Amino acid sequence: MMLSLKREIIKNKTFYRFVPAARDLKLTAHFSKSIEKHLKSSIIANDNLRSYSPFKWGSLMTVDRNKFPVPLQLKGMMKQMNKLSATLYQALMETGPLLKRAMQKPKKFKYKGHANLVTVTDKAAEKKIIRIIKRRFPDHGILAEESAESDDQTHHENQWIIDPIDGTTNFAHGLPMAAISIGFEHKGKMRLGAVYNPFLNELFWAEQDKGAFLNGKRIHVSRTRSLHAALLVTGFPYDRHQRANRYMKVVETFLRNTHGIRRLGSASLDLCYVACGRFDGYWESKLKPWDQAAGYLIAKEAGARCTDFRGGPFGIYQKETLVTNGRIHRAMVKIVSKYL
């Protein structure tokens, strides 16, 4: 069965709509095998394939464009960007099942700080992602959470910024609010980003100047105009025990003046949820670049306004993150800047 499927994959023109970069990669034996392996594991192991697969079930090689991430279909994309997109997509789709399997098993973890966990799965997922990227782009730089402390931190012209599990504490406790976050940075600017929650089958995707998408459908920030009507989200820094009083002043003020505040425990998902209008605003301090690189691009492409706590320019290497739908931004800046 799989041999015939492999021949069909190589011959069928719709495969090139699935991964446009296949032409650039010349369908190397390794690439076709990796796609075959992914399809085989998805078909056999995942009972929910029908609900989220980019393929229509009746014909495996017919692409359902309503469910397939739009950026991979855009005509006129540069060949290099096609190759980047295909690599990113493959890394997400091959790493997602690893997280889903591990979620069902007892987890071994250790502390990197007062409240910062790392699991065996974090490291395994990161190695898998880096291996896929380096196979295609051996000269690209890598900035990844679990290897960041020991690896060269020099900024490269082309750099991938990776968080294998954003929301490790949730993951370690069996909560499905965790995601794989991967961004691509070129000459200091974010060009491509994706955040994938394999537990909820949600893929957020953005390419610079191409818009933001959730499972292939274009997304945009909310239209909420008043802070009193807004639902906000935040995260607590790992050194929160040192600044708890100041941080809680902000929380208290927002609780009195909004619909409410949520705390999901995954910065990349917080940013994506602002991007698709589930939340109206988000603030957090002392994030790392891998926490926010992909989510920042997705939010920005969805129309979000991104600044520091005082309304100044934002960068993924900064320590202050304030992202809103734009309409409540000044009101949030006024409150956050007063205490933090």
PDB file of C-alpha atoms in Angstrom, residues 5-7 18 61 72 81 95 100 129 143 145 149 164 171 185-186 198 206 218 236 249 263 266 302 304 308-310:
ATOM      1  CA  LEU A   5       1.038   5.677  -2.166  1.00  0.00           C
ATOM      2  CA  LYS A   6       4.609   6.879  -2.533  1.00  0.00           C
ATOM      3  CA  ARG A   7       4.435   6.572  -6.332  1.00  0.00           C
ATOM      4  CA  PHE A  18       0.698  20.457  -0.838  1.00  0.00           C
ATOM      5  CA  MET A  61      -4.156  13.552  -2.863  1.00  0.00           C
ATOM      6  CA  LEU A  72       1.660  27.463   1.321  1.00  0.00           C
ATOM      7  CA  MET A  81      10.308  31.120   0.733  1.00  0.00           C
ATOM      8  CA  THR A  95       7.057  17.052  16.026  1.00  0.00           C
ATOM      9  CA  LYS A 100       0.768  14.063  21.708  1.00  0.00           C
ATOM     10  CA  ILE A 129      13.144  20.325  14.766  1.00  0.00           C
ATOM     11  CA  LEU A 143      18.271  30.081  18.545  1.00  0.00           C
ATOM     12  CA  GLU A 145      15.263  27.459  24.172  1.00  0.00           C
ATOM     13  CA  GLU A 149      22.491  28.498  27.294  1.00  0.00           C
ATOM     14  CA  PRO A 164       9.799  23.165  21.165  1.00  0.00           C
ATOM     15  CA  PHE A 171       2.347  20.098  29.326  1.00  0.00           C
ATOM     16  CA  GLU A 185      14.331  35.772  11.048  1.00  0.00           C
ATOM     17  CA  HIS A 186      16.199  37.333   8.102  1.00  0.00           C
ATOM     18  CA  PRO A 198      -1.179  19.614  18.301  1.00  0.00           C
ATOM     19  CA  ALA A 206       2.045  34.096   9.144  1.00  0.00           C
ATOM     20  CA  ARG A 218      -7.461  34.440   7.539  1.00  0.00           C
ATOM     21  CA  PHE A 236       3.634  35.890  35.145  1.00  0.00           C
ATOM     22  CA  LYS A 249      -1.302  46.158  41.152  1.00  0.00           C
ATOM     23  CA  ARG A 263      -3.629  33.384  32.257  1.00  0.00           C
ATOM     24  CA  SER A 266       1.884  29.950  26.909  1.00  0.00           C
ATOM     25  CA  ALA A 302      -3.377  40.074  12.000  1.00  0.00           C
ATOM     26  CA  ALA A 304      -2.224  43.942  16.260  1.00  0.00           C
ATOM     27  CA  ASP A 308       6.830  48.062  25.035  1.00  0.00           C
ATOM     28  CA  PHE A 309       5.023  49.049  28.242  1.00  0.00           C
ATOM     29  CA  ARG A 310       5.371  52.748  27.471  1.00  0.00           C
TER      30      ARG A 310
END
